[in-house]
C-alpha positions as CSV (number, residue, x, y, z in Angstrom):
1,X,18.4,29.0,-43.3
2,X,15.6,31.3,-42.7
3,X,14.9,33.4,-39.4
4,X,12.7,30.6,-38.4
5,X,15.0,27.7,-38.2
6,X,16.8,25.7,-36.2
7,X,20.2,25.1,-37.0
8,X,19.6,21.7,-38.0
9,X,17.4,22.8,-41.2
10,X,13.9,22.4,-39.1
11,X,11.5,24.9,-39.4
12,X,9.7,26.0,-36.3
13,X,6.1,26.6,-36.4
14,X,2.9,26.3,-34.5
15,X,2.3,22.9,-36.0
16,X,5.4,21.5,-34.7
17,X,5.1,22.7,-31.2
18,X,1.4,21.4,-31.2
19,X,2.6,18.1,-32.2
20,X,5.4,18.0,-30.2
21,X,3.1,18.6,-27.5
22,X,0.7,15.6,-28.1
23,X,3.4,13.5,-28.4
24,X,4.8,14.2,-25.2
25,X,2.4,16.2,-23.1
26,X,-1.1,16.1,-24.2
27,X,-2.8,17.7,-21.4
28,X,-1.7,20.8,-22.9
29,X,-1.6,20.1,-26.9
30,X,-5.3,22.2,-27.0
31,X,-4.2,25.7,-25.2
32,X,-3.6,28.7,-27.6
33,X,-0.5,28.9,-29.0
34,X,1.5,32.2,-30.4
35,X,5.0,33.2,-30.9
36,X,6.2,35.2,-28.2
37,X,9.8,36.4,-29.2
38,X,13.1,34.9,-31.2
39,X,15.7,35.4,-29.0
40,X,19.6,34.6,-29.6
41,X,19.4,31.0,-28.2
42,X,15.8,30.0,-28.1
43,X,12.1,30.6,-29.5
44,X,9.1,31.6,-27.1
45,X,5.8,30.5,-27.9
46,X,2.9,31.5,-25.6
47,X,1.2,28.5,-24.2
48,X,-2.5,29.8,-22.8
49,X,-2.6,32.2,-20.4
50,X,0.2,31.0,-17.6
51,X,2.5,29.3,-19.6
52,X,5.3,29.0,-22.9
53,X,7.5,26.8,-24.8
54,X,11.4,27.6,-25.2
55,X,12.5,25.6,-28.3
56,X,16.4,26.3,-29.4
57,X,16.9,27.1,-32.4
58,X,20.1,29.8,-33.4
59,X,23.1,28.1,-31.2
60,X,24.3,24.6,-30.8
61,X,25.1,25.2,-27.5
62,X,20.8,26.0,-26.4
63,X,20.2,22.6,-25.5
64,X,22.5,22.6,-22.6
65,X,21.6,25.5,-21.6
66,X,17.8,24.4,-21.5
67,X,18.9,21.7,-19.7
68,X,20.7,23.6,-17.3
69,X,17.3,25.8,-16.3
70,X,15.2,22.6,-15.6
71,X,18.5,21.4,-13.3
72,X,18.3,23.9,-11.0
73,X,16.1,27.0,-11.6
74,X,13.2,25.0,-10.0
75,X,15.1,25.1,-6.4
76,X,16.1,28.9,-6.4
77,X,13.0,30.3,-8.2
78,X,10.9,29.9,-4.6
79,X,13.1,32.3,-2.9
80,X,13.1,35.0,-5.9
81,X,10.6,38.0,-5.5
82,X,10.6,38.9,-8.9
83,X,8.8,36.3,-11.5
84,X,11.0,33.9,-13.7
85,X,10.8,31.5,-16.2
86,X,9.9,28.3,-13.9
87,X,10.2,24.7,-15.9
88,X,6.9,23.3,-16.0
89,X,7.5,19.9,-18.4
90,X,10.8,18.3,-19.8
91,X,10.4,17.8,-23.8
92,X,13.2,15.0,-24.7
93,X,14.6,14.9,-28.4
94,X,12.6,13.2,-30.9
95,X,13.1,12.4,-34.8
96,X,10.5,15.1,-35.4
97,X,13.0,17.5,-33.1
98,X,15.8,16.2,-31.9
99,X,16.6,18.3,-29.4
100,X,15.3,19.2,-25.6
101,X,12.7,21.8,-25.2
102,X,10.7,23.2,-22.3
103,X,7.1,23.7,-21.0
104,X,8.1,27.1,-18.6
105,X,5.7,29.5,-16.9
106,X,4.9,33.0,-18.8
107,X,6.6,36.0,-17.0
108,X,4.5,39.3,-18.6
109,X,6.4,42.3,-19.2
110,X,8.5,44.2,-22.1
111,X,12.1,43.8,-22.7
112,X,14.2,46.7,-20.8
113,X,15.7,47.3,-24.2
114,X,12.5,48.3,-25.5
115,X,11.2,50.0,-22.4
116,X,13.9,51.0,-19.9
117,X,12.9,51.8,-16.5
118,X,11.9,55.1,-15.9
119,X,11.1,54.6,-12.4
120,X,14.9,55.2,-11.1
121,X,14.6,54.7,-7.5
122,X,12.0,51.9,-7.6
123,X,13.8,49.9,-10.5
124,X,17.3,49.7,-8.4
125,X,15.6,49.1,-5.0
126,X,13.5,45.7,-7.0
127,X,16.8,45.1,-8.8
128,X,18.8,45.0,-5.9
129,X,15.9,42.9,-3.7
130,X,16.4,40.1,-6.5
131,X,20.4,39.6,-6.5
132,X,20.7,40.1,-3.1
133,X,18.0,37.0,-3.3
134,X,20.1,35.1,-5.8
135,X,23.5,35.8,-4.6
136,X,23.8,32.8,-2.4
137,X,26.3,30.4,-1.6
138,X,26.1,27.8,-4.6
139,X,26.4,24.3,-3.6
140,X,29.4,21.3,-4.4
141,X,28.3,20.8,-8.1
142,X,26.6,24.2,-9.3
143,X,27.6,24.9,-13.1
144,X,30.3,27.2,-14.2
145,X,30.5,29.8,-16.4
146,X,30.5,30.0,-20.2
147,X,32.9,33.1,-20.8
148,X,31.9,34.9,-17.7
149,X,33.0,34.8,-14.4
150,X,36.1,35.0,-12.7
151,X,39.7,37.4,-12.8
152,X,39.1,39.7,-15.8
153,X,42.3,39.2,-17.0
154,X,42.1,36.5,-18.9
155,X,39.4,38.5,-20.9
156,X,41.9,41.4,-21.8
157,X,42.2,40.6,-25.7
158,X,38.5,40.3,-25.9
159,X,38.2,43.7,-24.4
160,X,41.0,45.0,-26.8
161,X,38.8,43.6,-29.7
162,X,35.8,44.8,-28.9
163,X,36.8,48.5,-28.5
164,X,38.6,48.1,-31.7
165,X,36.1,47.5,-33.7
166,X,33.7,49.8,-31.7
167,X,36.0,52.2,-32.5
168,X,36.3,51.9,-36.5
169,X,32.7,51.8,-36.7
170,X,32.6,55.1,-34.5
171,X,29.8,53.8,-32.4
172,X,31.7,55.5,-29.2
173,X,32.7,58.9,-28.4
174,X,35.7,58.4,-25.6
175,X,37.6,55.3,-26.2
176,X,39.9,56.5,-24.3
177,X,37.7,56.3,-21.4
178,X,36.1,53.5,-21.7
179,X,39.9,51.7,-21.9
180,X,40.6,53.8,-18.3
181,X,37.3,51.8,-16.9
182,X,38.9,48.2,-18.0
183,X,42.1,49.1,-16.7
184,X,40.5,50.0,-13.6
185,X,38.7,46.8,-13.6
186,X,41.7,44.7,-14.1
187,X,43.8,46.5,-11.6
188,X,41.3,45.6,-8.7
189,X,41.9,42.7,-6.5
190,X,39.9,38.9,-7.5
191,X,36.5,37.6,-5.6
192,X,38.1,35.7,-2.5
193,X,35.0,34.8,-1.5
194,X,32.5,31.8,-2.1
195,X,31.0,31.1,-5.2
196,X,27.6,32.9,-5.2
197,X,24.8,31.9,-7.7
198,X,24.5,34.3,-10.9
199,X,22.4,34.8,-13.2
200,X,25.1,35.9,-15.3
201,X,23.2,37.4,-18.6
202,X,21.7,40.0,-17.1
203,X,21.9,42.8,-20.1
204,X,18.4,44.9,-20.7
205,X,16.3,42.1,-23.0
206,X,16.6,39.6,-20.4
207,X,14.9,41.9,-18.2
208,X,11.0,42.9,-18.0
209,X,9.5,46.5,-17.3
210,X,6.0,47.4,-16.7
211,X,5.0,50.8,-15.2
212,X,8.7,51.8,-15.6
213,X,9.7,49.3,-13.3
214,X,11.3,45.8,-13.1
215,X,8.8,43.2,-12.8
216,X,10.0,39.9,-14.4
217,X,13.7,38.2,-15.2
218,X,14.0,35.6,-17.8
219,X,17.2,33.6,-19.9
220,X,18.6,31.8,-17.0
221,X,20.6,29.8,-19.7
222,X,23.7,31.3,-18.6
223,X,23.2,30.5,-14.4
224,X,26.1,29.7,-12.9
225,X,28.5,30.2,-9.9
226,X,31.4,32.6,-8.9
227,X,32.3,36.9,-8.7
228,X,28.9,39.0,-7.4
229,X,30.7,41.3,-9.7
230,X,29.7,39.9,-12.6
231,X,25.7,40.3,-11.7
232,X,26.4,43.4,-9.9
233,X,27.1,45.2,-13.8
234,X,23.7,44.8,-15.0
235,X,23.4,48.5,-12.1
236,X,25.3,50.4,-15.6
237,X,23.4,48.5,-17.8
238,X,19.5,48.7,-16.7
239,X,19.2,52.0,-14.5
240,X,19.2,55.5,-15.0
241,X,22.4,57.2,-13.9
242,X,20.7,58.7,-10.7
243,X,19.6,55.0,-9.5
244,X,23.3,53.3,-9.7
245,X,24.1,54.7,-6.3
246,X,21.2,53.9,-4.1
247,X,21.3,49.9,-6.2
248,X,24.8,49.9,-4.5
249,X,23.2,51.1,-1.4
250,X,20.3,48.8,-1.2
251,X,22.2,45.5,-2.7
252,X,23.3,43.7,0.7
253,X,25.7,42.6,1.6
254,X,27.2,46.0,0.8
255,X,29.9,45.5,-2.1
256,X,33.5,46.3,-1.8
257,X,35.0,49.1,-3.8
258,X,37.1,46.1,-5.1
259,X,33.6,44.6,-6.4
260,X,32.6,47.3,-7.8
261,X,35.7,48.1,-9.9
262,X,35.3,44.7,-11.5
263,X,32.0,44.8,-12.1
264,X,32.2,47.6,-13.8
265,X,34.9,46.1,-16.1
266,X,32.0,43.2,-16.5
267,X,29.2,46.2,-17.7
268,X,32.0,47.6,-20.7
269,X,32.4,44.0,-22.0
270,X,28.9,43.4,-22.6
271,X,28.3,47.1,-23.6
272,X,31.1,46.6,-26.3
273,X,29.1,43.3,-27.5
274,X,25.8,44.8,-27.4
275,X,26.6,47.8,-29.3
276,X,28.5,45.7,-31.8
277,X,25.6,43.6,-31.5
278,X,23.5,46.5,-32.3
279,X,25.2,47.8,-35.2
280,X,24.8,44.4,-37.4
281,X,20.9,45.1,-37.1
282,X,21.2,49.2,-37.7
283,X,23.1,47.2,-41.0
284,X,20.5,44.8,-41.2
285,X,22.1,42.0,-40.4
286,X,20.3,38.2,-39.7
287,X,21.3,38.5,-36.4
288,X,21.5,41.9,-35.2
289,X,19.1,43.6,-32.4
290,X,19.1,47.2,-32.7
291,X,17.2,47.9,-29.4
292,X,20.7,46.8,-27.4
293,X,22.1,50.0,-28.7
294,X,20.8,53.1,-26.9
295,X,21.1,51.3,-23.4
296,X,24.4,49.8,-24.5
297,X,25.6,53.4,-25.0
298,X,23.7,55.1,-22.4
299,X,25.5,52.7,-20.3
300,X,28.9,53.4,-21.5
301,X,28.7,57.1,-20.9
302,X,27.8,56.0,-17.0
303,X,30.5,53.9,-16.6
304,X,33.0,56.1,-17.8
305,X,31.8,59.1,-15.4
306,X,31.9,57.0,-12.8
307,X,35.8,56.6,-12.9
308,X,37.4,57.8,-10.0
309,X,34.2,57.8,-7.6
């Protein structure tokens, strides 16, 4: 397989999506077309100026997640101030691909990985205007998670793996610390209230900067119901240390110091992934990213100063 391909064997290439296009949506087989980025699930190929295609590609699991964002990003993307990838068109599997794709709009921006957001207080006032958007009651029928969400309990020997191997690779300096964050975590009461909509993947290269602030959130593969807390991590994961606070302070309604435990249990879960994550492509791995590193770590070091407070 090369780093092109689907996991069915099919090679995905400019030809293929301009095809794919006339096939099924010929009104916009003629716009320019360029490769955006390869991310973990999907491919994004610039479609003119306003527009891009999201063809899976790496995981199995894509298509439903594809699926998924045309369901019912549509109906929450109207009351979002921050852009996001809005379905535009519906492509259905076909011999030449047999599997869904979509027609979304373009959000502009650079991956928060790539360019974190220097503007502190600016980033975690926009970052808290958009969950405290999101974080809605979720209706009779809303998805639920894929791994996340929910007591962190159950997630204990996943923890216990990930700072293991962190650990032998020496990619941390405190594991101790970090294991005093989880235990925190688990120790603090469940979510007893309603199910709120999540984006629930909100780590730094699903997130767009320009001018060193957030301006654009993409990868809504992942949206589901339940915990705040699970959103509310992404303060560790995308701000500078002096913003986390006044995110807290501007996110309404106000989280608990229960919520906040557990979310902070959420953040060293995905840091753990990331930076393992990271490593593969510091070792040059297929699928490694190693611009999930430094926030990864950077993130680590917040969480476990924050201990306590």
């Amino acid at each position: 397989m090369t780093h092109s391909r689907t996991h069915t064997g099919i090679e995905i290439t400019a030809d293929l999506i301009r095809d794919l296009l006339r096939d099924q949506h010929p009104d916009l087989a003629d716009r320019p077309l360029r490769l955006g980025a390869r991310g973990w699930d999907n491919q994004l190929w610039r479609l003119g100026d306003g527009l891009a295609v999201r063809l899976p590609w790496a995981t199995e699991s894509a298509d439903d997640l594809l699926l998924k964002e045309h369901t019912w990003l549509p109906a929450l993307a109207p009351r979002l101030p921050l852009p996001v990838p809005v379905p535009q068109r519906l492509g259905v599997p076909t011999a030449r691909f047999p599997r869904p794709w979509l027609v979304t709009t373009w959000v502009p921006g650079e991956p928060a990985d790539r360019a974190p957001a220097m503007r502190g207080e600016e980033a975690a006032d926009t970052l808290a205007a958009f969950l405290t958007a999101l974080h809605r009651p979720a209706p009779a029928g809303a998805p639920a998670g894929r791994g996340r969400g929910g007591p962190l309990a159950p997630y204990a020997e996943h923890f216990a793996h990930g700072l293991a191997a962190v650990s032998e690779r020496g990619l941390i300096p405190d594991p101790d610390g970090v294991r005093a964050v989880w235990e925190d975590a688990v120790a603090a009461p469940d979510w007893t209230g309603p199910a709120l909509w999540l984006h629930g993947d909100l780590h730094p290269a699903n997130v767009l900067t320009a001018n060193g602030t957030f301006c654009g959130v993409i990868d809504f593969g992942d949206l589901f119901a339940s915990d705040p807390a699970c959103d509310l991590a992404s303060a560790w994961t995308l701000l500078p240390s002096t913003a986390v606070d006044r995110f807290h302070a501007a996110y309404r309604p106000a989280p608990d110091p229960a919520t906040l435990r557990r979310a902070r249990g959420w953040a060293v879960l995905r840091a753990l992934a990331a930076l393992l994550i990271a490593d593969d492509g510091d070792r040059g791995l297929p699928n490694g990213k190693p611009t999930w590193g430094p926030p990864a770590r950077a993130a680590l070091g917040r969480l476990v100063g924050s201990v306590g407070r």
